[in-house]
Structures are given as structure tokens and as C-alpha cells.
GROMACS .gro file of C-alpha atoms in nm:
model
  350
    1UNK     CA    1   1.392  -2.832  -3.209
    2UNK     CA    2   1.486  -2.460  -3.216
    3UNK     CA    3   1.233  -2.403  -3.498
    4UNK     CA    4   0.961  -2.569  -3.290
    5UNK     CA    5   1.041  -2.347  -2.990
    6UNK     CA    6   1.030  -2.037  -3.210
    7UNK     CA    7   0.696  -2.141  -3.361
    8UNK     CA    8   0.558  -2.207  -3.012
    9UNK     CA    9   0.672  -1.863  -2.896
   10UNK     CA   10   0.504  -1.701  -3.197
   11UNK     CA   11   0.184  -1.897  -3.135
   12UNK     CA   12   0.175  -1.796  -2.769
   13UNK     CA   13   0.238  -1.433  -2.861
   14UNK     CA   14  -0.049  -1.436  -3.113
   15UNK     CA   15  -0.277  -1.620  -2.870
   16UNK     CA   16  -0.204  -1.374  -2.588
   17UNK     CA   17  -0.259  -1.078  -2.818
   18UNK     CA   18  -0.596  -1.212  -2.938
   19UNK     CA   19  -0.694  -1.294  -2.580
   20UNK     CA   20  -0.601  -0.943  -2.463
   21UNK     CA   21  -0.799  -0.786  -2.745
   22UNK     CA   22  -1.110  -0.996  -2.679
   23UNK     CA   23  -1.108  -0.949  -2.302
   24UNK     CA   24  -0.895  -0.644  -2.238
   25UNK     CA   25  -0.861  -0.294  -2.380
   26UNK     CA   26  -0.745  -0.142  -2.707
   27UNK     CA   27  -0.621   0.215  -2.674
   28UNK     CA   28  -0.590   0.409  -2.999
   29UNK     CA   29  -0.375   0.718  -2.951
   30UNK     CA   30  -0.308   1.027  -3.157
   31UNK     CA   31  -0.076   1.287  -3.003
   32UNK     CA   32   0.021   1.577  -3.223
   33UNK     CA   33   0.395   1.643  -3.224
   34UNK     CA   34   0.511   1.289  -3.140
   35UNK     CA   35   0.781   1.177  -3.385
   36UNK     CA   36   0.776   0.847  -3.571
   37UNK     CA   37   0.933   0.559  -3.381
   38UNK     CA   38   0.883   0.712  -3.037
   39UNK     CA   39   0.842   0.446  -2.768
   40UNK     CA   40   0.523   0.496  -2.569
   41UNK     CA   41   0.455   0.331  -2.233
   42UNK     CA   42   0.151   0.280  -2.012
   43UNK     CA   43   0.275   0.264  -1.652
   44UNK     CA   44   0.111   0.225  -1.312
   45UNK     CA   45   0.170   0.454  -1.017
   46UNK     CA   46   0.423   0.192  -0.896
   47UNK     CA   47   0.608   0.242  -1.230
   48UNK     CA   48   0.515  -0.106  -1.356
   49UNK     CA   49   0.471  -0.119  -1.734
   50UNK     CA   50   0.133  -0.238  -1.862
   51UNK     CA   51   0.186  -0.191  -2.237
   52UNK     CA   52   0.439  -0.057  -2.490
   53UNK     CA   53   0.395   0.072  -2.846
   54UNK     CA   54   0.582   0.262  -3.120
   55UNK     CA   55   0.436   0.571  -3.284
   56UNK     CA   56   0.381   0.626  -3.657
   57UNK     CA   57   0.237   0.950  -3.799
   58UNK     CA   58   0.172   1.061  -3.437
   59UNK     CA   59  -0.050   0.755  -3.386
   60UNK     CA   60  -0.009   0.440  -3.178
   61UNK     CA   61  -0.206   0.147  -3.039
   62UNK     CA   62  -0.173  -0.010  -2.694
   63UNK     CA   63  -0.327  -0.342  -2.590
   64UNK     CA   64  -0.361  -0.488  -2.242
   65UNK     CA   65  -0.585  -0.611  -1.967
   66UNK     CA   66  -0.703  -0.417  -1.660
   67UNK     CA   67  -0.731  -0.638  -1.352
   68UNK     CA   68  -1.031  -0.545  -1.142
   69UNK     CA   69  -1.224  -0.385  -1.433
   70UNK     CA   70  -1.081  -0.031  -1.393
   71UNK     CA   71  -0.766   0.138  -1.270
   72UNK     CA   72  -0.558   0.444  -1.345
   73UNK     CA   73  -0.235   0.451  -1.541
   74UNK     CA   74  -0.005   0.713  -1.693
   75UNK     CA   75   0.128   0.754  -2.044
   76UNK     CA   76   0.504   0.807  -2.073
   77UNK     CA   77   0.732   0.870  -2.371
   78UNK     CA   78   1.104   0.809  -2.418
   79UNK     CA   79   1.275   1.009  -2.143
   80UNK     CA   80   1.501   1.179  -2.399
   81UNK     CA   81   1.187   1.323  -2.563
   82UNK     CA   82   0.973   1.411  -2.260
   83UNK     CA   83   1.060   1.339  -1.898
   84UNK     CA   84   0.709   1.375  -1.754
   85UNK     CA   85   0.402   1.153  -1.758
   86UNK     CA   86   0.047   1.230  -1.862
   87UNK     CA   87  -0.248   1.303  -1.638
   88UNK     CA   88  -0.405   0.997  -1.472
   89UNK     CA   89  -0.594   0.786  -1.725
   90UNK     CA   90  -0.868   0.563  -1.583
   91UNK     CA   91  -0.871   0.264  -1.818
   92UNK     CA   92  -1.136  -0.003  -1.859
   93UNK     CA   93  -1.142  -0.318  -2.068
   94UNK     CA   94  -1.292  -0.168  -2.381
   95UNK     CA   95  -1.201   0.023  -2.698
   96UNK     CA   96  -1.057   0.360  -2.599
   97UNK     CA   97  -0.923   0.665  -2.779
   98UNK     CA   98  -0.664   0.912  -2.654
   99UNK     CA   99  -0.575   1.241  -2.819
  100UNK     CA  100  -0.386   1.558  -2.740
  101UNK     CA  101  -0.068   1.752  -2.810
  102UNK     CA  102   0.290   1.688  -2.707
  103UNK     CA  103   0.323   2.045  -2.579
  104UNK     CA  104   0.016   1.991  -2.357
  105UNK     CA  105   0.099   1.637  -2.249
  106UNK     CA  106  -0.052   1.679  -1.902
  107UNK     CA  107  -0.400   1.729  -2.047
  108UNK     CA  108  -0.462   1.438  -2.281
  109UNK     CA  109  -0.824   1.353  -2.357
  110UNK     CA  110  -0.941   0.995  -2.302
  111UNK     CA  111  -1.273   0.873  -2.445
  112UNK     CA  112  -1.456   0.545  -2.401
  113UNK     CA  113  -1.406   0.506  -2.024
  114UNK     CA  114  -1.694   0.592  -1.793
  115UNK     CA  115  -1.457   0.558  -1.497
  116UNK     CA  116  -1.233   0.829  -1.645
  117UNK     CA  117  -1.533   1.054  -1.712
  118UNK     CA  118  -1.637   1.016  -1.348
  119UNK     CA  119  -1.282   1.095  -1.234
  120UNK     CA  120  -1.274   1.414  -1.442
  121UNK     CA  121  -1.617   1.521  -1.316
  122UNK     CA  122  -1.505   1.465  -0.958
  123UNK     CA  123  -1.189   1.673  -1.012
  124UNK     CA  124  -1.395   1.963  -1.147
  125UNK     CA  125  -1.630   1.947  -0.849
  126UNK     CA  126  -1.339   1.926  -0.606
  127UNK     CA  127  -1.166   2.229  -0.758
  128UNK     CA  128  -1.488   2.434  -0.742
  129UNK     CA  129  -1.567   2.339  -0.381
  130UNK     CA  130  -1.421   2.532  -0.084
  131UNK     CA  131  -1.189   2.309   0.127
  132UNK     CA  132  -1.422   2.312   0.429
  133UNK     CA  133  -1.709   2.177   0.213
  134UNK     CA  134  -1.520   1.908   0.023
  135UNK     CA  135  -1.600   1.617   0.256
  136UNK     CA  136  -1.974   1.686   0.222
  137UNK     CA  137  -1.931   1.724  -0.155
  138UNK     CA  138  -1.748   1.391  -0.171
  139UNK     CA  139  -2.021   1.205   0.019
  140UNK     CA  140  -2.286   1.356  -0.210
  141UNK     CA  141  -2.083   1.246  -0.512
  142UNK     CA  142  -2.042   0.891  -0.375
  143UNK     CA  143  -2.416   0.862  -0.310
  144UNK     CA  144  -2.495   0.961  -0.669
  145UNK     CA  145  -2.226   0.739  -0.830
  146UNK     CA  146  -2.268   0.402  -0.658
  147UNK     CA  147  -2.233   0.217  -0.990
  148UNK     CA  148  -1.909   0.388  -1.090
  149UNK     CA  149  -1.589   0.184  -1.109
  150UNK     CA  150  -1.407   0.495  -0.985
  151UNK     CA  151  -1.609   0.560  -0.667
  152UNK     CA  152  -1.440   0.302  -0.443
  153UNK     CA  153  -1.111   0.487  -0.494
  154UNK     CA  154  -1.228   0.803  -0.312
  155UNK     CA  155  -1.402   0.635  -0.016
  156UNK     CA  156  -1.193   0.684   0.299
  157UNK     CA  157  -1.441   0.757   0.579
  158UNK     CA  158  -1.750   0.559   0.687
  159UNK     CA  159  -1.590   0.273   0.496
  160UNK     CA  160  -1.825  -0.018   0.554
  161UNK     CA  161  -2.151   0.173   0.517
  162UNK     CA  162  -2.035   0.335   0.193
  163UNK     CA  163  -1.891   0.008   0.058
  164UNK     CA  164  -2.214  -0.185   0.121
  165UNK     CA  165  -2.404   0.058  -0.099
  166UNK     CA  166  -2.175   0.022  -0.400
  167UNK     CA  167  -2.285  -0.186  -0.699
  168UNK     CA  168  -2.137  -0.535  -0.736
  169UNK     CA  169  -1.924  -0.417  -1.030
  170UNK     CA  170  -1.780  -0.136  -0.820
  171UNK     CA  171  -1.718  -0.369  -0.524
  172UNK     CA  172  -1.532  -0.614  -0.749
  173UNK     CA  173  -1.320  -0.346  -0.916
  174UNK     CA  174  -0.954  -0.314  -0.821
  175UNK     CA  175  -1.017  -0.023  -0.584
  176UNK     CA  176  -1.329  -0.192  -0.451
  177UNK     CA  177  -1.116  -0.487  -0.340
  178UNK     CA  178  -0.856  -0.250  -0.190
  179UNK     CA  179  -1.135  -0.080   0.005
  180UNK     CA  180  -1.270  -0.417   0.126
  181UNK     CA  181  -0.923  -0.507   0.253
  182UNK     CA  182  -0.905  -0.179   0.449
  183UNK     CA  183  -1.245  -0.251   0.602
  184UNK     CA  184  -1.136  -0.601   0.706
  185UNK     CA  185  -0.816  -0.459   0.857
  186UNK     CA  186  -1.012  -0.200   1.053
  187UNK     CA  187  -1.247  -0.472   1.182
  188UNK     CA  188  -0.955  -0.677   1.311
  189UNK     CA  189  -0.811  -0.376   1.493
  190UNK     CA  190  -1.148  -0.271   1.635
  191UNK     CA  191  -1.221  -0.620   1.766
  192UNK     CA  192  -0.874  -0.637   1.916
  193UNK     CA  193  -0.925  -0.304   2.088
  194UNK     CA  194  -1.262  -0.411   2.227
  195UNK     CA  195  -1.100  -0.726   2.362
  196UNK     CA  196  -0.817  -0.512   2.499
  197UNK     CA  197  -0.532  -0.684   2.316
  198UNK     CA  198  -0.363  -0.695   1.977
  199UNK     CA  199  -0.453  -0.975   1.735
  200UNK     CA  200  -0.198  -1.252   1.762
  201UNK     CA  201   0.025  -1.309   1.460
  202UNK     CA  202   0.330  -1.517   1.379
  203UNK     CA  203   0.675  -1.430   1.250
  204UNK     CA  204   0.963  -1.651   1.135
  205UNK     CA  205   1.281  -1.652   1.343
  206UNK     CA  206   1.632  -1.661   1.195
  207UNK     CA  207   1.641  -2.039   1.246
  208UNK     CA  208   1.310  -2.090   1.065
  209UNK     CA  209   1.081  -2.131   1.364
  210UNK     CA  210   0.726  -1.992   1.369
  211UNK     CA  211   0.685  -1.760   1.668
  212UNK     CA  212   0.364  -1.623   1.821
  213UNK     CA  213   0.382  -1.256   1.921
  214UNK     CA  214   0.136  -1.293   2.208
  215UNK     CA  215   0.330  -1.593   2.336
  216UNK     CA  216   0.646  -1.380   2.348
  217UNK     CA  217   0.464  -1.095   2.520
  218UNK     CA  218   0.319  -1.321   2.787
  219UNK     CA  219   0.668  -1.380   2.930
  220UNK     CA  220   0.739  -1.012   3.006
  221UNK     CA  221   0.562  -0.724   3.178
  222UNK     CA  222   0.602  -0.500   2.873
  223UNK     CA  223   0.706  -0.571   2.514
  224UNK     CA  224   0.795  -0.328   2.240
  225UNK     CA  225   0.709  -0.458   1.891
  226UNK     CA  226   0.955  -0.291   1.657
  227UNK     CA  227   0.855  -0.293   1.289
  228UNK     CA  228   1.169  -0.227   1.083
  229UNK     CA  229   1.365  -0.315   0.769
  230UNK     CA  230   1.731  -0.347   0.673
  231UNK     CA  231   1.695  -0.071   0.410
  232UNK     CA  232   1.529   0.173   0.654
  233UNK     CA  233   1.780   0.437   0.766
  234UNK     CA  234   1.579   0.567   1.066
  235UNK     CA  235   1.521   0.208   1.183
  236UNK     CA  236   1.894   0.131   1.181
  237UNK     CA  237   1.980   0.464   1.345
  238UNK     CA  238   1.740   0.384   1.630
  239UNK     CA  239   1.913   0.052   1.711
  240UNK     CA  240   2.168   0.189   1.962
  241UNK     CA  241   1.891   0.362   2.162
  242UNK     CA  242   1.681   0.045   2.163
  243UNK     CA  243   1.984  -0.157   2.277
  244UNK     CA  244   2.037   0.088   2.564
  245UNK     CA  245   1.675   0.051   2.682
  246UNK     CA  246   1.680  -0.325   2.637
  247UNK     CA  247   2.000  -0.372   2.837
  248UNK     CA  248   1.874  -0.147   3.115
  249UNK     CA  249   1.533  -0.310   3.165
  250UNK     CA  250   1.531  -0.661   3.019
  251UNK     CA  251   1.606  -0.815   3.361
  252UNK     CA  252   1.320  -0.612   3.511
  253UNK     CA  253   1.051  -0.737   3.275
  254UNK     CA  254   1.092  -0.546   2.948
  255UNK     CA  255   1.143  -0.708   2.608
  256UNK     CA  256   1.169  -0.610   2.244
  257UNK     CA  257   1.049  -0.819   1.949
  258UNK     CA  258   1.179  -0.706   1.611
  259UNK     CA  259   0.948  -0.762   1.314
  260UNK     CA  260   1.130  -0.714   0.984
  261UNK     CA  261   0.933  -0.635   0.669
  262UNK     CA  262   1.231  -0.722   0.449
  263UNK     CA  263   1.170  -0.932   0.140
  264UNK     CA  264   1.526  -1.063   0.150
  265UNK     CA  265   1.606  -1.288   0.445
  266UNK     CA  266   1.979  -1.252   0.383
  267UNK     CA  267   1.957  -0.869   0.400
  268UNK     CA  268   1.755  -0.896   0.722
  269UNK     CA  269   2.004  -1.133   0.887
  270UNK     CA  270   2.301  -0.922   0.776
  271UNK     CA  271   2.144  -0.607   0.927
  272UNK     CA  272   2.079  -0.787   1.258
  273UNK     CA  273   2.441  -0.892   1.273
  274UNK     CA  274   2.574  -0.547   1.183
  275UNK     CA  275   2.352  -0.373   1.440
  276UNK     CA  276   2.431  -0.630   1.710
  277UNK     CA  277   2.061  -0.678   1.784
  278UNK     CA  278   2.024  -0.872   2.108
  279UNK     CA  279   1.648  -0.937   2.125
  280UNK     CA  280   1.425  -1.182   1.942
  281UNK     CA  281   1.384  -1.088   1.578
  282UNK     CA  282   1.160  -1.237   1.312
  283UNK     CA  283   1.075  -1.170   0.951
  284UNK     CA  284   0.715  -1.090   0.862
  285UNK     CA  285   0.675  -1.332   0.572
  286UNK     CA  286   0.427  -1.577   0.727
  287UNK     CA  287   0.118  -1.357   0.762
  288UNK     CA  288   0.243  -1.020   0.631
  289UNK     CA  289   0.096  -0.880   0.953
  290UNK     CA  290   0.251  -0.533   0.926
  291UNK     CA  291   0.052  -0.464   0.611
  292UNK     CA  292  -0.243  -0.703   0.626
  293UNK     CA  293  -0.334  -0.660   0.995
  294UNK     CA  294  -0.200  -0.318   1.091
  295UNK     CA  295  -0.207  -0.148   0.749
  296UNK     CA  296   0.150  -0.028   0.801
  297UNK     CA  297   0.269   0.194   0.515
  298UNK     CA  298   0.608   0.303   0.653
  299UNK     CA  299   0.874   0.198   0.901
  300UNK     CA  300   0.986   0.235   1.171
  301UNK     CA  301   0.668   0.158   1.360
  302UNK     CA  302   0.623   0.074   1.727
  303UNK     CA  303   0.363  -0.098   1.946
  304UNK     CA  304   0.414  -0.109   2.321
  305UNK     CA  305   0.202  -0.383   2.479
  306UNK     CA  306   0.172  -0.540   2.822
  307UNK     CA  307   0.178  -0.905   2.928
  308UNK     CA  308  -0.183  -0.960   2.812
  309UNK     CA  309  -0.119  -0.803   2.472
  310UNK     CA  310  -0.300  -0.479   2.557
  311UNK     CA  311  -0.172  -0.175   2.367
  312UNK     CA  312  -0.011   0.076   2.602
  313UNK     CA  313   0.090   0.304   2.318
  314UNK     CA  314   0.116   0.288   1.938
  315UNK     CA  315   0.327   0.483   1.694
  316UNK     CA  316   0.239   0.352   1.350
  317UNK     CA  317   0.208   0.518   1.010
  318UNK     CA  318  -0.093   0.322   0.892
  319UNK     CA  319  -0.350   0.319   0.612
  320UNK     CA  320  -0.616   0.240   0.871
  321UNK     CA  321  -0.704   0.405   1.200
  322UNK     CA  322  -0.518   0.242   1.488
  323UNK     CA  323  -0.648   0.397   1.808
  324UNK     CA  324  -0.402   0.468   2.085
  325UNK     CA  325  -0.568   0.283   2.371
  326UNK     CA  326  -0.356   0.481   2.610
  327UNK     CA  327  -0.115   0.768   2.559
  328UNK     CA  328   0.137   0.729   2.839
  329UNK     CA  329   0.158   1.073   2.997
  330UNK     CA  330   0.147   1.242   2.651
  331UNK     CA  331   0.500   1.125   2.574
  332UNK     CA  332   0.623   1.040   2.227
  333UNK     CA  333   0.714   0.671   2.226
  334UNK     CA  334   1.022   0.674   2.001
  335UNK     CA  335   1.180   0.979   2.170
  336UNK     CA  336   1.096   0.890   2.532
  337UNK     CA  337   1.113   0.510   2.540
  338UNK     CA  338   1.372   0.490   2.821
  339UNK     CA  339   1.172   0.724   3.046
  340UNK     CA  340   0.840   0.554   2.967
  341UNK     CA  341   0.969   0.203   3.044
  342UNK     CA  342   1.143   0.328   3.358
  343UNK     CA  343   0.815   0.473   3.489
  344UNK     CA  344   0.610   0.171   3.389
  345UNK     CA  345   0.845  -0.063   3.573
  346UNK     CA  346   0.879   0.154   3.882
  347UNK     CA  347   0.715   0.041   4.207
  348UNK     CA  348   0.429   0.289   4.185
  349UNK     CA  349   0.334   0.163   3.837
  350UNK     CA  350   0.316  -0.204   3.931
   0.00000   0.00000   0.00000
């Protein structure tokens, strides 16, 4: 039985290797100065490992598959040999060559990838262009490289118009799909702003119930949506101040709804208990609204809304543009929450 399992494992390994070679990339490397037996890694910007190889006579071969046709990775060596990574390498599913020197590891030369060639051309143009002219230079570059698998990566403004003009291959690339997601997020926010209210979304309570944010908001004059996480120091430090505001104004029509972006429900529940959180709290694992709807890239984040779900003020670090429908008397939300709620609930504000 053990022999059969071993044979099956070997078969799967061979099958996966052949499959990767026929559909993915083969990277043949030659870096002068690399000793025999050095472990070489291809890693993503998130530090995930795509492929591993051992060097022999300064040469090595890496196999793998690039999801979304093209993306950038970094070459790394054993940390006891070199504790830095290479320049960004835009890989495609093809045969590629990489060469350079260990003492110039930040300037390796990749051949066989049109996406990498486009990236290098763009870098040269960017370095040669004065800062005040770079946006115009970028748009000119985009317009002349609509078929490039790299182009979607640099599009940040005029998203939808620029995206629509890309080739199908570029649209379906990894960064093309990321760009499409940003466009869809922006559409949701824009529609919500035109309607005068946030898009409704659901969170899961500590007892497993699905809770509608707009339903919660409809019961109070004003609701603060607090995006946080158990591992976020500033979020936890802010808890006593939030408790103070909540206790002062909850009976007058103010509420807080905590939206945790924790992956671990146990860590989330433990943090709630430790911080003595008194308001409704839910974990954002039903619709991943913080990221998918609001494009949130960091916590804490705050949205102050009224009974109809209209945004009074927003304080979000987001990958998309979230307009502040109203800036309440030019006051920072996180630093002036008590004063803002006090004024909103006063007789003259009703």
C-alpha cells in the first residue's frame, strides 16, 4: 500500500511538471557568482513562493504557471548568501532567460517576456519625464500599448474609459482583472452616492446571525460604522474613546456597528471581550464588504451615516475614491467624534 502511494505521488509530480511546462513558463537562469547548490526562489510581492530551484555552475531552471497571463515576481537567494531580492521580473507563460551578476543582483536581465520589455520601457520614460508631465506621459504610453499585458497595472485614473480600450488579452490578465474589480467597486460607490446612501451589506454576528447594516442604521439617528481588526493596534487603542461616545449618546439616537475584518473568529471574539465592546459587532466574512465594496486597504476606517444610510462623513484608507458627501464643519472624524455627535444631536441640528 505504501509503495502504491509513493508511486502515485511520483506520477502526480511528473504529471504536474509536464503540465506546467506545456502551459506555464520555463525560466533558464545564469547568474555569475552564484555558488553550486544555492537555493533560488521566485516570490510574489506578498512573499508567496512560486518556484524553487538549486543552482549548478551558476545556472538554474525554474518552472511554474502565471495566473492571468502575466505578473511580476522577484528572484531571491538563500538569505545567508544575499538578503535582497532582484528587480521586478514580469513573467509570462513562455520560455524565458535570465542573466546577470551576483554583485549586480538588482539589475538582472530578463528576455522572452514582452510584458517585462514594456515595463522596462515605461520605467525609462518615467525617469526621463519631469514629475509634472508624468501623468500626460503615462496616458500617452497607455494609448500606444493597449495590447500589452503590463498596461492594466499602471492605469489608475479614468479607469473605465482606459479599460474599455485594452485588448481582450490585457483585460483578462491578472492586473486587468484587478482593474476591473476597482472599476466595479467605484461604480457601486458612485451609485450609492447618487442615491444618497451606502450600499447595504451583511455581517455575521457573534451568535452566527446575518445582519443588514442598513437595517441597523434605520433604528438610530446616526450610526458610526467602525471597520477594525483584533490585530490592529490603533483600532484597539480607540476603543475607550468610542465607548465614551457610545455611552454618552446611545440613548439620544447614536449607535456604533463594529465590522471586523479578522480572518479568525476566535481572535475577533476575544478582542471584543477584552475591550469590553458594548455595541453590535459583526465579522465581515459574508460579503467581504470592507475590501470588495469600499476598497478598504487599512484599518481603522470609519463611516458616519444617518438613519437613511446617507454618508455624513467618511474616513477610509481606500484603493478607490470614496467621496465625502459632507465634511461636518471641517472636523476630523476620529479625533472629534464626541463633539461631532453632540452637535448633530443637539436641538438646532434636528
